[in-house]
CSV table of N, CA and C in Angstrom, one decimal:
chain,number,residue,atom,x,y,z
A,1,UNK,N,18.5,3.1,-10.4
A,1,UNK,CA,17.2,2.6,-11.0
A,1,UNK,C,16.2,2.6,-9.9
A,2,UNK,N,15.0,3.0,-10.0
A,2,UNK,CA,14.2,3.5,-9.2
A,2,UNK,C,12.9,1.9,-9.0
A,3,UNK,N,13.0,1.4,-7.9
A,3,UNK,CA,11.9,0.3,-7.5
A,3,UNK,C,11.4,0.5,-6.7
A,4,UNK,N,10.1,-0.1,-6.5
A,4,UNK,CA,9.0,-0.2,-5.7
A,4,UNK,C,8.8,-1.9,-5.8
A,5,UNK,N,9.4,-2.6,-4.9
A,5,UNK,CA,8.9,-4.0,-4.2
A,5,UNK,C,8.3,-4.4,-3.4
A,6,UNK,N,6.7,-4.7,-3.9
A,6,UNK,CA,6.0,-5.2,-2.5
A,6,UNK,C,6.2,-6.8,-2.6
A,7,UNK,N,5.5,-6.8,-1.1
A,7,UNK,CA,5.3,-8.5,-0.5
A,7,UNK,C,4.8,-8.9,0.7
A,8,UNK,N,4.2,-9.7,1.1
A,8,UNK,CA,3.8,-9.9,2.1
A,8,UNK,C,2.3,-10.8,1.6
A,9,UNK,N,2.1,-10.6,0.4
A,9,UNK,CA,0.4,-11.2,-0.4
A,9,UNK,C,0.3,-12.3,0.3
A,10,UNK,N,-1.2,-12.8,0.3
A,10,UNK,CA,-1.5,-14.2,-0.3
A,10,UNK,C,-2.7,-14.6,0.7
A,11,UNK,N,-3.4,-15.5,0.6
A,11,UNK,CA,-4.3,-16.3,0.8
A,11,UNK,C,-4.8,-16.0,2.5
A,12,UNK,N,-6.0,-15.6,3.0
A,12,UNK,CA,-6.0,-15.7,4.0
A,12,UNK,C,-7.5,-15.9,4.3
A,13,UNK,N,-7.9,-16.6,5.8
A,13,UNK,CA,-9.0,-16.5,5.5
A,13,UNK,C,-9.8,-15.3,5.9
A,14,UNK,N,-11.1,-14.9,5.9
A,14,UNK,CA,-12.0,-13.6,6.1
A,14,UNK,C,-11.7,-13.8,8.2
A,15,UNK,N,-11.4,-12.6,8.0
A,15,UNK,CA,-11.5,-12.1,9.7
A,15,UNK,C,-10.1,-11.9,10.0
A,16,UNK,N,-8.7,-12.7,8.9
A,16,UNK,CA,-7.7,-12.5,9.2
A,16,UNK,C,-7.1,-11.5,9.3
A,17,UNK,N,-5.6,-11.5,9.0
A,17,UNK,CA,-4.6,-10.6,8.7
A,17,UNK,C,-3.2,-10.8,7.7
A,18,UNK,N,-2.9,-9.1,7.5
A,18,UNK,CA,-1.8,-9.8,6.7
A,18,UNK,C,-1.1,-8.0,6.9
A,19,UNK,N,0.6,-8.4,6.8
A,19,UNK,CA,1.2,-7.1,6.6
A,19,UNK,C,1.9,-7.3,5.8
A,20,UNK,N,1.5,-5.9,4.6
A,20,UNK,CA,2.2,-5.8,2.9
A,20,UNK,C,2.8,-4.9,4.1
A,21,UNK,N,4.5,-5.1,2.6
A,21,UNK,CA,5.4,-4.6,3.0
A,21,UNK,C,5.9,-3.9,1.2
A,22,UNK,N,6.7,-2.5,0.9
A,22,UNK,CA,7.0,-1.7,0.1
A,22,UNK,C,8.4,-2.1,0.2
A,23,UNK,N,9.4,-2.7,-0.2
A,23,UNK,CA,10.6,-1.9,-0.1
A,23,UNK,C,11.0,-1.1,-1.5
A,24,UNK,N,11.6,0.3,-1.2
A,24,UNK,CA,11.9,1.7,-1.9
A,24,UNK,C,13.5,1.5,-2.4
A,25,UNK,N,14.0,2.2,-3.4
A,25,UNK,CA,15.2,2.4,-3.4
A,25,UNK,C,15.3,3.0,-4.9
A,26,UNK,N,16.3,3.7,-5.4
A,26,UNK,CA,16.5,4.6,-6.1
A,26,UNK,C,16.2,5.8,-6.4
A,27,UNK,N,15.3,6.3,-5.4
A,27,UNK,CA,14.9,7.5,-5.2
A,27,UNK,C,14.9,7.8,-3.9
A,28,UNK,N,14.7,9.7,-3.2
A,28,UNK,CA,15.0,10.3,-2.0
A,28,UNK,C,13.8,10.0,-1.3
A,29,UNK,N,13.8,8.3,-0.5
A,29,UNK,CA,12.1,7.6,0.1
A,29,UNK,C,11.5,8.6,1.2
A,30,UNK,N,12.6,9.1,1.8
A,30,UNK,CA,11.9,10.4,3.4
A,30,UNK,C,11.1,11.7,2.1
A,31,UNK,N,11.6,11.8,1.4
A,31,UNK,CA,10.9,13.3,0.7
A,31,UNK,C,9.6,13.2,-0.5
A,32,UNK,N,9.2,11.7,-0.3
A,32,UNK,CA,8.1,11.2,-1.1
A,32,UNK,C,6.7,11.2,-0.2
A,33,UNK,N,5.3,11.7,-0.5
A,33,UNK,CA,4.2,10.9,0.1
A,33,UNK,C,3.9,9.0,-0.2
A,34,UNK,N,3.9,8.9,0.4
A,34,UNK,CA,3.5,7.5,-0.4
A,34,UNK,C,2.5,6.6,-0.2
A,35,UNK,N,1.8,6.0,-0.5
A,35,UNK,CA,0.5,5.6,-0.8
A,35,UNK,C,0.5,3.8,-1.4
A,36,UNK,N,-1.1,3.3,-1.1
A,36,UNK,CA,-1.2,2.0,-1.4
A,36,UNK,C,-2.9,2.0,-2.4
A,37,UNK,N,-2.4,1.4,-3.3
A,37,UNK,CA,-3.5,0.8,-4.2
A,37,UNK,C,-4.2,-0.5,-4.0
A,38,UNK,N,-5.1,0.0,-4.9
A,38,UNK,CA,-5.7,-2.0,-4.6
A,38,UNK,C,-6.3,-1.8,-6.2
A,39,UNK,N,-6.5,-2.8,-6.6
A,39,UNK,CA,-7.7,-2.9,-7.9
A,39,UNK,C,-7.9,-4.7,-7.9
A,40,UNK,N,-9.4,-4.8,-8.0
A,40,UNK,CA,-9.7,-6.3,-7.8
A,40,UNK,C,-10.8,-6.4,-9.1
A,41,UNK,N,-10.3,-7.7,-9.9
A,41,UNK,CA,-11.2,-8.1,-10.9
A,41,UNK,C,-12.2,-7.2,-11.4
A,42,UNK,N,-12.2,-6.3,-12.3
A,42,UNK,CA,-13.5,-6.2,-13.3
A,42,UNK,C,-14.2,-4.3,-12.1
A,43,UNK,N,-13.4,-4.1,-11.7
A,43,UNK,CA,-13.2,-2.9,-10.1
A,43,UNK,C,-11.5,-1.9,-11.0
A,44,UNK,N,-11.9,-0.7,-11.0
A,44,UNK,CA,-11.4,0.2,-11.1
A,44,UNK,C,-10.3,0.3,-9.9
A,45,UNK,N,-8.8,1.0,-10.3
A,45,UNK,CA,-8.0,0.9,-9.3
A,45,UNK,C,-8.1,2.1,-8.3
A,46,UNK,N,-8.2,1.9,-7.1
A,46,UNK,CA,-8.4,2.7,-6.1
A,46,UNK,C,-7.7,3.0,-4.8
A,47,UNK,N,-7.9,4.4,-4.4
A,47,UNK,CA,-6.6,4.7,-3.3
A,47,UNK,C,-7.4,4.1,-1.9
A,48,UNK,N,-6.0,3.8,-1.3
A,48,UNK,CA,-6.6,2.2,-0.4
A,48,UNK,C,-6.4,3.2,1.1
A,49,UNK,N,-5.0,3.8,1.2
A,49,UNK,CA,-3.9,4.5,1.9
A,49,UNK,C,-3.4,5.3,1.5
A,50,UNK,N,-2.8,6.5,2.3
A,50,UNK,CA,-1.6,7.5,2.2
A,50,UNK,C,-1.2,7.7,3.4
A,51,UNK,N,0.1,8.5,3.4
A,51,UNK,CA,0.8,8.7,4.4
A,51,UNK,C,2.0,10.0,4.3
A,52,UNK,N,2.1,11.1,4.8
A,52,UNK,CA,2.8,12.1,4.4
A,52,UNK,C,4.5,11.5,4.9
A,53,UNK,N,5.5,12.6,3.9
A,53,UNK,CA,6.9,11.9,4.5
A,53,UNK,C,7.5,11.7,5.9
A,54,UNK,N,6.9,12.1,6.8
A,54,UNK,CA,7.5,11.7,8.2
A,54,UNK,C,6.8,10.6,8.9
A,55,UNK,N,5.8,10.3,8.0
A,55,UNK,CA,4.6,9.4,8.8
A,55,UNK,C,3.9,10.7,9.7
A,56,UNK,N,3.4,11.5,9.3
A,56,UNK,CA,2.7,12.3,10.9
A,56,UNK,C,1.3,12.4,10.5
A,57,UNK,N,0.8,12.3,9.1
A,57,UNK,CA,-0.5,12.1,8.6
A,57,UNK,C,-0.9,11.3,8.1
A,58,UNK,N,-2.1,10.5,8.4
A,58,UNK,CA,-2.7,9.3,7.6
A,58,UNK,C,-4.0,9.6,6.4
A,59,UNK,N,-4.1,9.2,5.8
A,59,UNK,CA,-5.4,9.1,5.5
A,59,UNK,C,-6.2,7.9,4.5
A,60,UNK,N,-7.2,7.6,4.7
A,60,UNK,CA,-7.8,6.1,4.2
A,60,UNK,C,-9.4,6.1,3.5
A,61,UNK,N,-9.4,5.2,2.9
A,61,UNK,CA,-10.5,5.0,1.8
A,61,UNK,C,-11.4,4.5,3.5
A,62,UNK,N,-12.8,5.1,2.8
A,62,UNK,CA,-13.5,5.0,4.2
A,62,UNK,C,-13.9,3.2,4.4
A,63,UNK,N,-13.7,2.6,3.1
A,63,UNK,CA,-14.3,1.1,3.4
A,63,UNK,C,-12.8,0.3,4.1
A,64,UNK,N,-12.0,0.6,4.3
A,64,UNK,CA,-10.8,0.2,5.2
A,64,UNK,C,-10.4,1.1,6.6
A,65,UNK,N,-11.2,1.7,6.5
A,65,UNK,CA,-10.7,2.4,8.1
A,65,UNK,C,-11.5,1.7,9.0
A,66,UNK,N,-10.7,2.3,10.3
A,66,UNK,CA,-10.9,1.3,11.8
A,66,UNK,C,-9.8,-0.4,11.5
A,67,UNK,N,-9.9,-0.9,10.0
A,67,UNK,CA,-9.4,-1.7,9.8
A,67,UNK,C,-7.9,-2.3,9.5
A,68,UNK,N,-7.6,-0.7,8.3
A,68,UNK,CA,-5.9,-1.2,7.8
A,68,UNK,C,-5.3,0.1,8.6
A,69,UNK,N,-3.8,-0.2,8.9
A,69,UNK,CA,-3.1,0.9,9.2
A,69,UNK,C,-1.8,1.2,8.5
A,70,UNK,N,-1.1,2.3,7.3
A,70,UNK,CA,-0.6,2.7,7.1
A,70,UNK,C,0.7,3.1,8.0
A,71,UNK,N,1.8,3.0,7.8
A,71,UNK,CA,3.1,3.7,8.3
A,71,UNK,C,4.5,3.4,7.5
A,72,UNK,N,5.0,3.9,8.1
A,72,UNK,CA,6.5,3.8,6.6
A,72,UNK,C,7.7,3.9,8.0
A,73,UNK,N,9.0,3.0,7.8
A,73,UNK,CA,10.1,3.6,8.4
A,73,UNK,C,11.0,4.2,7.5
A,74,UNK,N,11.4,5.2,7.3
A,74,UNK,CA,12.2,6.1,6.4
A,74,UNK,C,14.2,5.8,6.3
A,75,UNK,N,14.7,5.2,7.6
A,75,UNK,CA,16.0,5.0,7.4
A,75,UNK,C,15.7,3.5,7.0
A,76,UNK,N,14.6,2.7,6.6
A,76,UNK,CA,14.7,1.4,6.1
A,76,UNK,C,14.3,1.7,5.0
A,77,UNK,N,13.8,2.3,4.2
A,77,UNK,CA,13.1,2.8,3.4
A,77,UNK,C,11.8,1.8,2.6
A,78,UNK,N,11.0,1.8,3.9
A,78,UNK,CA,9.8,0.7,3.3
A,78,UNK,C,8.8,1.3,3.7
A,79,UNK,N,7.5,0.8,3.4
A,79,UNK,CA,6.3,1.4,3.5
A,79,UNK,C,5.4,0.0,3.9
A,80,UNK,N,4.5,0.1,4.7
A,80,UNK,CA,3.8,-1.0,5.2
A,80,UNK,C,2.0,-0.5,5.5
A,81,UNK,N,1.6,-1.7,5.5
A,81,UNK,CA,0.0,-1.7,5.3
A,81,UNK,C,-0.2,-2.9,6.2
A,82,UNK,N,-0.8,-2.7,7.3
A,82,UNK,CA,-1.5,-3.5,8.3
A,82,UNK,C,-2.8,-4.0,7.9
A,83,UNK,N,-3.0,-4.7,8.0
A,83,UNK,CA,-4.5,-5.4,7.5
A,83,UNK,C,-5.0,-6.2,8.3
A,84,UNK,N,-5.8,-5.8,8.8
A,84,UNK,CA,-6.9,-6.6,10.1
A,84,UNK,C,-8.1,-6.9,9.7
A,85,UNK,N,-9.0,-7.8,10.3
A,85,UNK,CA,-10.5,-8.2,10.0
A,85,UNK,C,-10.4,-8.2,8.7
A,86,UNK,N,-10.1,-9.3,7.6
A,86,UNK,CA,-10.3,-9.2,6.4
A,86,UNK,C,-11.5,-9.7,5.9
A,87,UNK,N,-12.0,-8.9,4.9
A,87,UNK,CA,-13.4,-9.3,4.1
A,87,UNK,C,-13.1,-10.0,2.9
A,88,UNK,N,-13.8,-10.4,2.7
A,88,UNK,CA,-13.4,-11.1,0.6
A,88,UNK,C,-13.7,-9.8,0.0
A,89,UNK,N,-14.3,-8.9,0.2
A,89,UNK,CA,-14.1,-7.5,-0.8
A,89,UNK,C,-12.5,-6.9,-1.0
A,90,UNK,N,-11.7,-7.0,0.3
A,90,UNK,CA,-10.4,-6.9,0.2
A,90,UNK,C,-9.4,-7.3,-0.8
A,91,UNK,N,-10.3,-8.5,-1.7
A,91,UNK,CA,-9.3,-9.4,-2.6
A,91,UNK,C,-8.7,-8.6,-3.4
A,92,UNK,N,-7.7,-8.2,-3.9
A,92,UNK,CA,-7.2,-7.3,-4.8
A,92,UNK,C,-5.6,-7.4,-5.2
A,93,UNK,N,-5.3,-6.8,-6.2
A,93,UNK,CA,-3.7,-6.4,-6.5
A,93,UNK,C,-3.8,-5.3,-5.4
A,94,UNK,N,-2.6,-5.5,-4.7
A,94,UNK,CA,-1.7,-4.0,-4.1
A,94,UNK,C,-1.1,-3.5,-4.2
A,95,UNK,N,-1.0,-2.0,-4.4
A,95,UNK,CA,0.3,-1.6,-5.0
A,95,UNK,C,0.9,-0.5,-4.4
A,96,UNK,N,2.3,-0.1,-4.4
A,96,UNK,CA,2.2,0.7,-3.6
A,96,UNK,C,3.1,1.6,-5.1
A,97,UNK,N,2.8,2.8,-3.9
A,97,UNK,CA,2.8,4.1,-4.9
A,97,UNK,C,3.7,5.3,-4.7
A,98,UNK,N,4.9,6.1,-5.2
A,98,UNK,CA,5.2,7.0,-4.7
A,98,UNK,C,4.9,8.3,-5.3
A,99,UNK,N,4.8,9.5,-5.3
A,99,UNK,CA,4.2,10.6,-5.5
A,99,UNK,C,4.7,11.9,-5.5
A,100,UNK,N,5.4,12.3,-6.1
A,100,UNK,CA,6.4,13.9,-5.9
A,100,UNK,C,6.3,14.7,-6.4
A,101,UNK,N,5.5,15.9,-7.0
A,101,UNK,CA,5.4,16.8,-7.8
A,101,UNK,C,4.9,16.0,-9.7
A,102,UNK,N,5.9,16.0,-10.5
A,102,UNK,CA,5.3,15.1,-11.4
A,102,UNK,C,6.1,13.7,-11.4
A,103,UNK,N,6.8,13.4,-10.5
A,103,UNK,CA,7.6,12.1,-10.3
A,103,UNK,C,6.1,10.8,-10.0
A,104,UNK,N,6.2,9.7,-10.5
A,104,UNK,CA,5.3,8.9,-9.9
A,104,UNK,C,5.4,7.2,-10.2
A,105,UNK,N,5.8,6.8,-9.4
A,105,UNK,CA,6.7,5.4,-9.4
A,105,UNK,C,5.5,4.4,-8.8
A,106,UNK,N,5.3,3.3,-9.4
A,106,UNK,CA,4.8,1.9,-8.9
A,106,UNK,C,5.6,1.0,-8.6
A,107,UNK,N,4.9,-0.2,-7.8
A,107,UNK,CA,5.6,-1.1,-7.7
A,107,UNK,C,4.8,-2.1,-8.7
A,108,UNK,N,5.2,-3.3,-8.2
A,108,UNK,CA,5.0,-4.4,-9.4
A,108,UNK,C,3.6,-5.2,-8.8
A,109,UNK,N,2.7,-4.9,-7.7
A,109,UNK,CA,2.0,-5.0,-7.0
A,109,UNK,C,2.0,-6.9,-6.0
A,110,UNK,N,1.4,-6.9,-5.5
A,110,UNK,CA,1.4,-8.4,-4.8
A,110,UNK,C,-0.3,-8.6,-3.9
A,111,UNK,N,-0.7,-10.1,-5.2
A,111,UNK,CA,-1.9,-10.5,-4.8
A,111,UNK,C,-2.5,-10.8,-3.4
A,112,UNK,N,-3.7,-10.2,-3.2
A,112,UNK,CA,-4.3,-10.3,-1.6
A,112,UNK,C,-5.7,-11.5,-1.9
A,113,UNK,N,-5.6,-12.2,-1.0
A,113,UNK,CA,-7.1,-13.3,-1.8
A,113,UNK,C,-7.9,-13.7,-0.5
A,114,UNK,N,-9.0,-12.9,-0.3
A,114,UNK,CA,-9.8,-13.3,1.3
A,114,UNK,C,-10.9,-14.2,0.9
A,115,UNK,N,-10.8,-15.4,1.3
A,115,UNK,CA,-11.7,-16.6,1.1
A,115,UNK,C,-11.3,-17.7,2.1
A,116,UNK,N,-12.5,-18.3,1.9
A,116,UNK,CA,-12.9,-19.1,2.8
A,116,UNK,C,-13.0,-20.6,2.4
């Protein structure tokens, strides 16, 4: 059975940090790209992160770069999102994402809330 579990969410204040965590299982996690969503209140869902399967390429939504960092360890099979300097625009569901030709798996997402 194929899951996508994140965690790591919750409450922080603006300037913080936080690291979402993916854990994978039921599917071949080294041979997926895999990626992170966000969608916040009444805001269309949007690609936040990606990351090719060895980790050797990143790429990022330009209003989080310099900021979040993307990487995956493949014999743990998880995927992670670094989150630095947090804004209240950050506030969002996250989700993480896998991607294979027409294969395409979510997880169940985990609330991010930047306030003060």
């Amino acid at each position: 059975q194929v899951q996508l579990v994140e965690s790591g969410g919750g409450l922080v204040q603006p300037g913080g940090s936080l690291r979402l965590s993916c854990a994978a299982s039921g599917f071949t996690f080294s041979r997926y790209p895999m990626s992170w969503y966000r969608q916040a209140p009444g805001k269309e869902r949007e690609l936040v992160a990606a990351i090719t399967t060895a980790g050797g390429s990143t790429r990022y939504a330009d209003s989080v770069k310099g900021r979040f960092t993307i990487s995956r360890d493949n014999a743990k099979h998880t995927l992670y999102l670094q989150m630095n300097s947090l804004k209240p625009d950050d506030t969002a569901v996250y989700y993480c994402k896998a991607l294979r030709g027409d294969n395409a798996y979510w997880g169940q997402g985990t609330q991010v809330t930047v306030s003060s």
